[in-house]
CSV table of C-alpha atoms in Angstrom, one decimal:
chain,number,residue,atom,x,y,z
A,1,MET,CA,234.8,96.8,36.3
A,2,THR,CA,238.3,96.5,37.7
A,3,LEU,CA,237.5,99.1,40.3
A,4,GLN,CA,234.5,97.2,41.4
A,5,LEU,CA,236.6,94.2,42.1
A,6,GLN,CA,239.3,96.2,43.8
A,7,ALA,CA,237.0,97.8,46.3
A,8,PRO,CA,236.1,94.8,48.4
A,9,SER,CA,239.7,93.6,48.6
A,10,PHE,CA,240.8,97.1,49.5
A,11,ALA,CA,238.4,97.2,52.4
A,12,ALA,CA,239.6,93.8,53.5
A,13,SER,CA,243.2,94.6,53.3
A,14,LEU,CA,242.7,98.0,55.0
A,15,SER,CA,241.0,96.5,58.1
A,16,SER,CA,243.4,93.6,58.4
A,17,PHE,CA,246.5,95.8,58.1
A,18,VAL,CA,245.4,98.5,60.5
A,19,SER,CA,243.7,96.5,63.2
A,20,PRO,CA,246.8,95.3,65.0
A,21,LEU,CA,248.0,98.9,65.3
A,22,ASN,CA,245.1,100.8,66.6
A,23,ARG,CA,242.3,98.4,67.2
A,24,SER,CA,240.5,100.6,69.7
A,25,THR,CA,240.0,103.5,67.3
A,26,ARG,CA,239.2,101.5,64.2
A,27,ARG,CA,235.5,101.0,63.3
A,28,PRO,CA,234.3,98.5,60.8
A,29,VAL,CA,234.1,100.3,57.4
A,30,ILE,CA,230.7,100.0,55.9
A,31,ARG,CA,230.6,100.7,52.2
A,32,ALA,CA,228.0,100.6,49.5
A,33,LYS,CA,227.9,97.1,48.2
A,34,ALA,CA,227.5,96.5,44.5
A,35,GLU,CA,223.7,96.2,44.4
A,36,PRO,CA,221.0,96.3,47.1
A,37,SER,CA,218.7,93.3,47.4
A,38,ASP,CA,215.6,93.2,45.3
A,39,LYS,CA,213.5,92.8,48.4
A,40,SER,CA,214.8,96.0,50.0
A,41,VAL,CA,214.5,97.9,46.8
A,42,GLU,CA,210.8,96.9,46.5
A,43,ILE,CA,210.2,97.8,50.1
A,44,MET,CA,211.8,101.3,49.7
A,45,ARG,CA,210.0,101.8,46.4
A,46,LYS,CA,206.6,101.2,48.0
A,47,PHE,CA,207.6,103.3,51.0
A,48,SER,CA,208.6,106.2,48.7
A,49,GLU,CA,205.3,106.1,46.8
A,50,GLN,CA,203.3,106.0,50.0
A,51,TYR,CA,205.2,108.7,51.7
A,52,ALA,CA,205.1,111.0,48.7
A,53,ARG,CA,201.3,110.7,48.6
A,54,LYS,CA,201.0,111.2,52.3
A,55,SER,CA,203.3,114.3,52.4
A,56,GLY,CA,201.9,115.8,49.2
A,57,THR,CA,205.4,115.8,47.6
A,58,TYR,CA,206.5,114.7,44.2
A,59,PHE,CA,209.3,112.8,42.6
A,60,CYS,CA,212.0,114.5,40.6
A,61,VAL,CA,211.4,115.3,37.0
A,62,ASP,CA,214.4,113.1,36.3
A,63,LYS,CA,213.4,109.7,37.7
A,64,GLY,CA,217.0,108.6,37.6
A,65,VAL,CA,217.6,110.7,40.8
A,66,THR,CA,214.6,109.0,42.5
A,67,SER,CA,215.8,105.6,41.4
A,68,VAL,CA,219.3,106.1,42.8
A,69,VAL,CA,218.1,107.4,46.1
A,70,ILE,CA,215.6,104.5,46.5
A,71,LYS,CA,218.5,102.1,45.8
A,72,GLY,CA,220.7,104.0,48.3
A,73,LEU,CA,218.0,103.6,51.0
A,74,ALA,CA,217.7,99.9,50.1
A,75,ASP,CA,221.4,99.5,50.4
A,76,HIS,CA,221.5,101.0,53.8
A,77,LYS,CA,218.6,98.9,54.9
A,78,ASP,CA,220.5,95.8,53.9
A,79,SER,CA,223.8,96.8,55.5
A,80,LEU,CA,222.6,98.7,58.6
A,81,GLY,CA,219.0,97.4,59.1
A,82,ALA,CA,217.6,100.9,58.7
A,83,PRO,CA,217.2,103.2,55.6
A,84,LEU,CA,219.8,105.8,56.5
A,85,CYS,CA,219.9,108.8,54.2
A,86,PRO,CA,222.2,108.0,51.3
A,87,CYS,CA,223.0,111.7,50.6
A,88,ARG,CA,225.1,112.3,53.6
A,89,HIS,CA,228.6,111.5,54.8
A,90,TYR,CA,228.8,109.9,58.2
A,91,ASP,CA,231.5,109.3,60.8
A,92,ASP,CA,229.9,106.2,62.1
A,93,LYS,CA,227.0,104.7,60.1
A,94,PRO,CA,225.7,102.1,62.5
A,95,ALA,CA,225.6,104.6,65.3
A,96,GLU,CA,223.6,107.0,63.1
A,97,ALA,CA,221.2,104.3,62.0
A,98,GLY,CA,220.7,103.5,65.7
A,99,GLN,CA,220.2,107.1,66.6
A,100,GLY,CA,217.6,107.7,63.9
A,101,PHE,CA,217.7,111.4,63.0
A,102,TRP,CA,218.8,110.6,59.5
A,103,ASN,CA,216.7,107.4,58.9
A,104,CYS,CA,214.3,108.0,56.1
A,105,PRO,CA,211.9,109.8,56.5
A,106,CYS,CA,214.5,112.0,58.3
A,107,VAL,CA,213.6,114.7,60.9
A,108,PRO,CA,214.1,117.6,58.4
A,109,MET,CA,211.7,115.9,56.0
A,110,ARG,CA,209.1,115.1,58.7
A,111,GLU,CA,209.3,118.6,60.2
A,112,ARG,CA,209.9,120.9,57.2
A,113,LYS,CA,209.5,118.7,54.1
A,114,GLU,CA,213.2,119.3,53.4
A,115,CYS,CA,214.6,116.4,51.3
A,116,HIS,CA,218.1,117.3,50.0
A,117,CYS,CA,218.2,113.9,48.3
A,118,MET,CA,215.6,115.2,45.9
A,119,LEU,CA,213.5,112.2,46.6
A,120,PHE,CA,210.5,114.1,48.0
A,121,LEU,CA,210.0,117.5,46.4
A,122,THR,CA,207.4,120.1,47.3
A,123,PRO,CA,205.3,121.1,44.2
A,124,ASP,CA,207.0,124.6,44.1
A,125,ASN,CA,210.4,123.1,43.7
A,126,ASP,CA,211.9,123.6,40.2
A,127,PHE,CA,212.9,120.0,39.9
A,128,ALA,CA,209.5,118.5,41.0
A,129,GLY,CA,207.8,116.4,38.4
A,130,PRO,CA,204.1,115.5,38.3
A,131,GLU,CA,204.4,112.0,39.6
A,132,GLN,CA,204.2,110.3,42.9
A,133,ALA,CA,204.7,106.8,41.5
A,134,ILE,CA,207.7,104.9,40.2
A,135,SER,CA,207.8,101.4,38.9
A,136,LEU,CA,210.4,98.7,39.5
A,137,GLU,CA,211.1,98.8,35.8
A,138,GLU,CA,211.9,102.5,35.8
A,139,ILE,CA,214.3,102.0,38.7
A,140,ARG,CA,216.0,99.1,36.9
A,141,GLU,CA,216.3,101.0,33.7
A,142,SER,CA,217.7,104.3,35.1
A,143,THR,CA,220.3,102.5,37.2
A,144,ALA,CA,221.2,99.8,34.7
A,145,ASN,CA,224.6,101.2,33.9
A,146,MET,CA,225.7,101.8,37.5
B,1,MET,CA,245.2,108.3,57.4
B,2,ALA,CA,243.7,105.8,55.1
B,3,ILE,CA,245.7,107.0,52.1
B,4,SER,CA,249.1,106.2,53.4
B,5,VAL,CA,248.2,102.8,54.9
B,6,THR,CA,248.7,100.4,52.0
B,7,ALA,CA,250.4,100.7,48.7
B,8,SER,CA,247.3,99.7,46.9
B,9,ALA,CA,245.4,102.6,48.4
B,10,VAL,CA,246.7,105.1,45.9
B,11,PRO,CA,243.7,107.3,45.4
B,12,CYS,CA,242.6,107.6,41.9
B,13,LEU,CA,241.3,111.1,41.8
B,14,THR,CA,240.2,111.9,38.4
B,15,SER,CA,239.7,115.0,36.5
B,16,ASP,CA,236.8,114.4,34.2
B,17,ARG,CA,236.9,116.1,30.9
B,18,MET,CA,234.8,114.6,28.2
B,19,ALA,CA,235.2,115.1,24.5
B,20,ARG,CA,231.9,116.5,23.4
B,21,ILE,CA,232.5,116.3,19.7
B,22,ASP,CA,234.1,113.0,19.5
B,23,ALA,CA,231.5,110.5,20.8
B,24,ALA,CA,234.0,107.6,20.6
B,25,ALA,CA,236.0,109.1,23.4
B,26,ALA,CA,233.1,108.6,25.7
B,27,SER,CA,234.4,105.1,26.4
B,28,SER,CA,237.6,106.5,27.7
B,29,SER,CA,235.8,108.2,30.6
B,30,SER,CA,237.5,107.7,34.0
B,31,SER,CA,236.9,104.4,35.6
B,32,CYS,CA,237.6,105.7,39.1
B,33,SER,CA,234.3,107.6,39.3
B,34,LYS,CA,232.8,105.0,37.1
B,35,LEU,CA,229.4,106.4,37.5
B,36,SER,CA,230.4,109.8,36.2
B,37,SER,CA,229.5,110.2,32.6
B,38,SER,CA,227.8,107.0,31.7
B,39,THR,CA,224.6,107.3,33.8
B,40,SER,CA,221.3,107.8,32.0
B,41,LEU,CA,220.4,110.7,34.3
B,42,ARG,CA,219.4,113.5,32.1
B,43,PHE,CA,218.2,117.0,32.7
B,44,PRO,CA,215.3,118.3,30.8
B,45,SER,CA,217.0,120.1,27.9
B,46,HIS,CA,215.9,123.6,28.8
B,47,LEU,CA,217.8,123.3,32.1
B,48,ARG,CA,220.9,121.9,30.5
B,49,HIS,CA,221.9,124.6,28.2
B,50,VAL,CA,225.1,126.2,29.1
B,51,ARG,CA,225.8,129.7,28.0
B,52,ILE,CA,229.4,130.2,27.2
B,53,GLY,CA,230.6,133.8,27.8
B,54,THR,CA,230.3,135.2,24.3
B,55,ARG,CA,227.1,135.8,22.5
B,56,ASP,CA,228.4,136.0,19.0
B,57,SER,CA,226.7,134.1,16.2
B,58,ARG,CA,229.8,132.1,15.2
B,59,SER,CA,229.6,128.7,16.7
B,60,ARG,CA,232.4,128.0,19.1
B,61,ILE,CA,234.4,124.9,18.2
B,62,LEU,CA,235.7,123.3,21.3
B,63,PRO,CA,238.9,121.2,21.0
B,64,PRO,CA,238.3,117.6,21.8
B,65,VAL,CA,239.4,116.9,25.3
B,66,GLU,CA,240.0,113.4,26.5
B,67,ALA,CA,239.0,112.3,30.0
B,68,LYS,CA,242.2,112.0,32.0
B,69,LYS,CA,242.8,109.5,34.7
B,70,GLN,CA,245.6,110.5,36.9
B,71,THR,CA,246.9,108.9,40.0
B,72,PHE,CA,248.2,111.0,42.9
B,73,SER,CA,249.9,109.7,46.0
B,74,SER,CA,247.6,111.9,48.0
B,75,PHE,CA,244.9,114.4,47.8
B,76,GLU,CA,247.3,117.0,49.1
B,77,ASP,CA,249.6,116.2,46.3
B,78,LEU,CA,246.9,116.8,43.8
B,79,LEU,CA,246.1,120.2,45.3
B,80,ALA,CA,249.7,121.2,45.5
B,81,THR,CA,250.6,120.4,41.9
B,82,SER,CA,247.6,121.9,40.3
B,83,GLU,CA,248.2,125.3,38.6
B,84,LYS,CA,244.5,126.0,38.4
B,85,PRO,CA,241.9,126.3,41.1
B,86,VAL,CA,240.4,122.9,41.8
B,87,LEU,CA,236.7,122.2,42.1
B,88,VAL,CA,236.2,119.1,44.2
B,89,ASP,CA,232.9,117.2,44.2
B,90,PHE,CA,232.4,115.1,47.3
B,91,TYR,CA,229.9,112.4,46.4
B,92,ALA,CA,228.6,108.9,47.2
B,93,THR,CA,227.5,106.0,44.9
B,94,TRP,CA,223.8,106.0,45.9
B,95,CYS,CA,223.3,109.7,46.3
B,96,GLY,CA,220.8,110.8,43.7
B,97,PRO,CA,221.7,114.5,43.3
B,98,CYS,CA,225.4,113.5,43.1
B,99,GLN,CA,224.7,111.2,40.1
B,100,PHE,CA,222.6,113.9,38.6
B,101,MET,CA,225.6,116.3,38.8
B,102,ALA,CA,227.9,113.9,36.9
B,103,PRO,CA,227.1,115.0,33.3
B,104,ILE,CA,226.9,118.6,34.4
B,105,LEU,CA,230.3,118.5,35.9
B,106,ASN,CA,231.7,117.1,32.7
B,107,GLU,CA,230.1,119.9,30.7
B,108,VAL,CA,231.4,122.5,33.1
B,109,SER,CA,234.9,121.2,33.1
B,110,ILE,CA,235.0,121.5,29.3
B,111,THR,CA,233.4,124.9,29.3
B,112,LEU,CA,235.8,126.2,32.0
B,113,ASN,CA,238.7,124.0,30.9
B,114,ASP,CA,241.3,126.7,31.2
B,115,LYS,CA,240.0,128.2,34.5
B,116,ILE,CA,239.5,125.2,36.8
B,117,GLN,CA,240.2,121.5,37.3
B,118,VAL,CA,237.3,119.3,38.3
B,119,VAL,CA,237.9,116.4,40.6
B,120,LYS,CA,235.5,113.9,42.2
B,121,ILE,CA,236.0,112.2,45.5
B,122,ASP,CA,234.0,109.2,46.6
B,123,THR,CA,233.4,109.8,50.2
B,124,GLU,CA,232.9,106.1,51.0
B,125,LYS,CA,236.2,105.2,49.5
B,126,TYR,CA,238.1,108.1,51.1
B,127,PRO,CA,236.2,108.9,54.3
B,128,SER,CA,239.3,110.5,55.9
B,129,ILE,CA,239.4,113.2,53.2
B,130,ALA,CA,235.7,113.8,53.7
B,131,ASP,CA,236.2,114.0,57.5
B,132,LYS,CA,239.1,116.4,57.1
B,133,TYR,CA,236.9,118.9,55.3
B,134,ASN,CA,233.8,118.3,57.5
B,135,ILE,CA,231.7,117.0,54.7
B,136,GLN,CA,228.1,116.3,55.8
B,137,ALA,CA,225.5,116.7,53.1
B,138,LEU,CA,226.2,115.3,49.6
B,139,PRO,CA,227.0,116.6,47.1
B,140,THR,CA,229.3,119.2,48.6
B,141,PHE,CA,231.5,121.2,46.3
B,142,ILE,CA,234.6,122.9,47.5
B,143,ILE,CA,236.7,125.2,45.3
B,144,PHE,CA,240.3,125.0,46.3
B,145,LYS,CA,242.7,127.9,45.5
B,146,ASP,CA,246.4,127.6,46.3
B,147,GLY,CA,245.6,124.3,48.1
B,148,GLU,CA,243.1,125.8,50.5
B,149,PRO,CA,239.3,125.7,50.5
B,150,PHE,CA,238.2,129.0,49.0
B,151,ASP,CA,234.4,128.5,48.5
B,152,ARG,CA,232.0,125.8,49.5
B,153,PHE,CA,228.4,124.9,48.6
B,154,GLU,CA,226.1,122.0,48.9
B,155,GLY,CA,223.4,120.5,46.7
B,156,ALA,CA,222.7,120.0,43.0
B,157,LEU,CA,222.5,122.9,40.7
B,158,THR,CA,222.2,123.5,36.9
B,159,ALA,CA,225.2,123.9,34.7
B,160,ASP,CA,224.5,127.6,34.3
B,161,GLN,CA,224.3,128.1,38.1
B,162,LEU,CA,227.5,126.1,38.6
B,163,VAL,CA,229.4,128.1,35.9
B,164,GLU,CA,228.1,131.3,37.4
B,165,ARG,CA,229.2,130.3,40.9
B,166,ILE,CA,232.7,129.3,39.8
B,167,GLU,CA,233.2,132.4,37.7
B,168,THR,CA,231.9,134.7,40.4
B,169,THR,CA,234.0,133.1,43.1
B,170,LEU,CA,237.3,133.1,41.1
B,171,LYS,CA,236.8,136.6,39.8
B,172,VAL,CA,235.8,138.5,42.9
B,173,ARG,CA,238.4,137.2,45.2
B,174,LYS,CA,241.3,137.0,42.8
């Protein structure tokens, strides 16, 4: 809990300390906020279900993974306006979101059904479960202690 | 470099080692990677079983190990002061496979307690470290030996696969 409170103030102090020194090279730091909005989670949940059906892929046998990724997509949708892939490290998130390669569904997924987030799994994948649906309740339960 | 900017920016890089036998120690799990051992993510049991080296019928009693939270002035400091090779997990809060790996890393750090130290780095909190090692996909695991990257792989894997990878890497190139 302490860490959660620390993080926002750390971000604030970092940007205010550093900006006088090298303002030109400092980009605003965008971090995951505590929780994505309910509205975005619902949007990304529906999207995930639809896209799994459309692409013939399945959710992970451990729905916790699915839930975390859906929330990650929702979080980026909130902060960047686009569901940037949550399973990557970026130099400049707003630029990436604007560019689009890694906006879900990302190009590797669209072209080769490759989803390293383990959100959309082809049936032959060891971790693929039998389902293409996930309820809001399931998402809430699996991510309750995060 | 983000780490040296403010005094409060002391990175809390934790080595997660959970006591398996003593369930009460679960509450002492590191708070820095607060999502580590307390998620409800679970592997189906047949994928979770970790084979420890010996096959003898006597059950192996593991000494209780408490999760240790250590503070280092920098990541370099951590690497420099470690006597064992270090397995570093670069992760992010909302990365599904990363959270999936959390309990597996705990298990593996107990199993290979004497061989390797396990550390997790939140790439959103320490982007400069992630940039330094060119991290792209998450999770990325780097095994550091003598302070330098020795082996590197991406993606989630089972406990067995992870133990195998670590043992192979450390054995072959020793």
